[in-house]
Amino acid sequence: MSTVTYTGILLALVATTAYNVGLIQEKRALGQMAALDIRRVPRVIVSLMTSRAWLAGFALMLTGLACQTIALTFEPVSVVQPVLASGVVLVLVLSRVVLRERLHGGETWCVAVIAVSVVLLAMSATGAKDSHTASPGWVAAVMVPTAVVGLAFAVAALRGRRRGSTVAGVWAGVGTGLLYGVAALAIKALSGILVGHQTAAGIAIGVISSPYLYVLGGSLVVAMLLFQAALQAGRASIVVPVSNVTGSVYFIIAGTWLFHEHLPASPGKLVLRLAGIALAVLVLVVLGRQAPEPVPVAVGGADPALAGQQLAEVRR
């Protein structure tokens, strides 16, 4: 591998570490807040913006996203995204060590298979260069319906009777994962501006005038608010892996096609790529059929009895 390749992979590792450590910090902060009501967006934003602990986690996430954008200027989607997706392993370790969460029954096997799917996707990386540009028409045709479906899944999960259960966490994870996948496509499109302009002024003008900047901002804001509500209501060990892997698989499939990256020429790597995607989809289906296990919404500002139940659930 070249020096550029090593730099891109290193940046991707920094990106996924900062991003996922930030998620765990946010989860800890959310446990001290009153329940987030997605129907009252201004109140949710105020709650988040006035929490120093949550802001610290959010700053780490932003650092991760910045490193991700830079990494995508060095390497193609198939190299960067598996490295980013590997952060699911870090989340599982931290959710057990820091948050004291424990998976139940078949959830353990399902999450283990998610980790295997990430490894298979990483092993299928080819290192072939892709384009930093894509047809705006095709990008819109992919992004718009994906955003609508993701929004519908997440809102339905958070407003349903099973809110806080494993099933709701899975569907909220799928919905937010699709929205984050849309944001990742916008980041990839924006990375082309960094490559296509030589001066700081040219880059600034190109970024500001690009519709992808506003797609990125809108999808990230909506995904973040829904994700925070799902993270508070459920377990990080379920919501985060499902959201991350959904976004990763979506990004690999859509990004490979939109940015003209070829599928692996090696039959072995092609099998690994398809097997990784198939395993991820299978796990999402299995987790989505798990029996509901209600989890109280929040500790701070909630009924004391519910708070005690939530602490017991987290420690199991």
JSON list of C-alpha atoms in Angstrom, two decimals, residues 7 24 45 82 84 86 93 131 161 186 192 201 224 228 256 263 302 313:
[
{"chain": "A", "resi": 7, "resn": "THR", "atom": "CA", "xyz": [-2.85, 8.02, 5.59]},
{"chain": "A", "resi": 24, "resn": "ILE", "atom": "CA", "xyz": [-20.93, 6.59, 24.38]},
{"chain": "A", "resi": 45, "resn": "ILE", "atom": "CA", "xyz": [-32.52, 21.02, 21.14]},
{"chain": "A", "resi": 82, "resn": "PRO", "atom": "CA", "xyz": [-15.37, -0.86, 6.30]},
{"chain": "A", "resi": 84, "resn": "LEU", "atom": "CA", "xyz": [-15.51, 3.26, 9.74]},
{"chain": "A", "resi": 86, "resn": "SER", "atom": "CA", "xyz": [-15.41, -1.41, 12.47]},
{"chain": "A", "resi": 93, "resn": "VAL", "atom": "CA", "xyz": [-16.86, -2.96, 24.31]},
{"chain": "A", "resi": 131, "resn": "SER", "atom": "CA", "xyz": [-14.67, 8.98, -8.89]},
{"chain": "A", "resi": 161, "resn": "ARG", "atom": "CA", "xyz": [-46.21, 1.22, 21.71]},
{"chain": "A", "resi": 186, "resn": "ALA", "atom": "CA", "xyz": [-23.33, 13.96, 0.63]},
{"chain": "A", "resi": 192, "resn": "GLY", "atom": "CA", "xyz": [-14.95, 16.02, -4.74]},
{"chain": "A", "resi": 201, "resn": "ALA", "atom": "CA", "xyz": [-11.27, 30.46, -1.78]},
{"chain": "A", "resi": 224, "resn": "MET", "atom": "CA", "xyz": [-29.11, 13.20, 15.07]},
{"chain": "A", "resi": 228, "resn": "GLN", "atom": "CA", "xyz": [-30.58, 10.78, 20.34]},
{"chain": "A", "resi": 256, "resn": "THR", "atom": "CA", "xyz": [-20.17, 2.11, -5.18]},
{"chain": "A", "resi": 263, "resn": "LEU", "atom": "CA", "xyz": [-17.13, -4.43, -7.77]},
{"chain": "A", "resi": 302, "resn": "ALA", "atom": "CA", "xyz": [-38.92, 10.46, 35.22]},
{"chain": "A", "resi": 313, "resn": "GLU", "atom": "CA", "xyz": [-32.01, -2.88, 32.82]}
]
